Amino acid sequence: MKLKRSHYGGSLTEDLVGQTVTACGWVQTRRDMGGVIFIDLRDRTGLLQVVFDRRDLSAAEFAVAEHLKNESVLAVQGPICIRDPETYNPKLPTGTIELRATRLELLSTAATPPFFIEQAGSVREDLRLRYRYLDLRRPQLQHNLRFRHQLQRATENYLDAHGFWQVETPILTKSTPEGARDYLVPSRVHPGDFYALPQSPQLFKQLLMVGGLDRYYQVARCFRDEDLRADRQPEFTQVDMELSFVDQEDILAHLEDLFKTVVQEVTGIRVESPFPRLTWQQAMDLYGSDKPDLRFGLPITDITAIAAQCHFSVFRRVCDGGGVVRAICVPGGDAFTRTQIDRLTTTARRCGAGGMAWISLRPDGQVYSILTKYLTAEEIAAITAATGAQNGDFILFCADDLATVRRTLGTLRLAVADMLGLRRPGEYRFLLVTDFPQFEYSAEEKRWVSTHHPFTMPCEQDLPYLQSDPGRVRAQAYDVVLNGVELGSGSMRIHRPDIQRQMFTALGFTQQQIEQRFGFFVEAFHYGAPPHGGFAFGLDRLAMLLLGAGSLRDVIAFPKSKDAACPLTGAPGRVDAAQLAALHLEGGRPTAGGAQPPAAPAVDVDAVAALAMLELTPAEREKAAADLHAMLDFTGQLAAIDTAGVEPTAHVLPLQNVFRPDVPSPGDFHDQLLAMAPTTYKNYIRLPDRDEKGGAKA
Ligand code: ASP
């Protein structure tokens, strides 16, 4: 008879001692003591020690136990017993008990796994992703996925209790602009036409409001084809919501309550509310970022007024040119080592600043800085007073155009916080950022683009500037930030078709483009649209932050790797010519003889650049990545060409051997070369000896 599980092995306790139970799971380890075999049986609740004693089992079952392989799957039955005290394992919740097997059923035999589950934490990530189903057996990943499930459930419970209905929206749809490229799906039925996968359910959730649903939410999968940075995935999950007949304050109050309730429920941590608020402008000026980490202070002080009048020509020149000079005071930063200061300076340069000026105030009040050569004692005192610096503090400066100064000081602020260990794990600081600019200028596209998305309502008083001065228009848009990470964004929406048209025009769309891309959407607003607004936050991202996980990949069961590939399935992959033909994509590179060239291996451009000792700008990096991929792709195509049975040939033209007498060519080229060489030895050009690092030897 087949054994049927009665209990999860990892959750058994001493209360069950004496009872016969049946547990199922995977063999984590096996120790053969001759006549008695011990295994650790793993299930999703943990480990349980199982003992196979020759005297308790049939000969056939014991023989199975003798040959058990790691990761094989078993069902075992027997009484739960207290272990001998000297074999207690204090590291396991089940460390004082064991199951003495009287029956054993081998459900599946495992081949030797490419890594041991208990050691998987230190295994290369690409290998773990390739065998993700083994990686998923790790308690850490199971814990993360369970936590994520609880987080999602708590969020859904909250939304349900507040009258939100979950409604599904289409995946095969029209482009929804959120600032990334679309993933496209060719239509077989409509030759040459494509669906776009949604970058978000934005258009549909607004149409649900026009449809009178009043409060909507969806745990929605979104797809954005963008270059993957550390905390991005091409497909991710958003908790998406929309509400009718509300204003911005109503939505922000909801969000505070939602996050507070959910965080308390899943972590037990009480979050203070109301959350602090900053306008976008304040956040950028005070912290150099629209998503500042508020677990620590280190605000930025504007000292442009002092710098514009001072004796230091570098500061004065920047101010005269319309730039700004700003500073951060680091309490206790006088203890920074030279190496740390050099590291900060390199960071400043990477952000585009010319360098980083600094002043160190020694504990005895002495001023230590190169700036003492250029600034008077009064000027230094004015700066110290403006930044609030005390003895023992360190002031760092950036003088440049506004954008560079914000970017540089925002980055330095984080770098300093990391050096001083100020980003404390386990502490949660929420922040609301409001009043984002409606547009930002894209130098690449040479036009204004939406900071949020084109459906965001501008602040009423800025409406007159939509066409004439887009740069000054503020949006009724807001972000929720947690510990320096943008959790999500939202906005009040445009619900008047005339304003929506004006917005598209301000973004540079022609009437024809508006009709073609968004005609159905604008039309809907002619039939009675309620004022509405909404928000969406990244579920993966919130789970990652609350778990203190290092990567989104740690909270997604089957994530993509950094180059948007799935190492487990090999997606994206080539499809055969017949499939392409059915989709009317014959031009899409059918391969010779139906053979599929292997997908080009992923190239880690950063690793290649590091090997070549090259520092790449983002544009160079993108170009290098494209070139390397094109090369690998081409090699892949060459490798896939079917050359079986083809006559080997070295030349495409018929060959005829020609014999030429072996006579050295006339002329004194050799002498000319020697004459041009800086140093010669006999008849040779002499090159300086080089040491290993490429420097000339003395
Ligand atoms: N659709 C927006 C996004 O995905 C969120 C919103 O405005 O509700 O970021």
Coordinates of C-alpha atoms and ligand atoms in Angstrom, one line a residue, residues 178 200 202 205 224 238 240 452-453 489-491 493 534-536, ligand 1:
E178 CA 5.5 54.2 -19.2
S200 CA 1.3 48.7 -16.9
Q202 CA -2.7 52.2 -16.9
K205 CA -7.6 50.9 -15.1
R224 CA 9.2 46.7 -19.9
Q238 CA 2.9 45.6 -9.5
D240 CA -1.9 48.5 -9.2
H452 CA 5.5 60.2 -14.9
H453 CA 3.2 59.3 -17.9
S489 CA 4.3 56.1 -8.2
G490 CA 0.9 57.5 -8.9
S491 CA -0.9 60.6 -10.0
R493 CA -5.3 61.7 -14.0
G534 CA -4.3 56.0 -8.6
F535 CA -1.0 54.4 -7.7
A536 CA 1.1 51.3 -8.3
Ligands
ASP1 N1 1.0 53.2 -14.2 C1 1.9 53.8 -13.3 C2 3.2 53.0 -13.2 O1 3.2 51.9 -13.6 C3 1.4 53.9 -11.9 C4 0.2 54.9 -11.8 O2 0.3 56.0 -12.3 O3 -0.8 54.4 -11.2 O4 4.2 53.5 -12.7

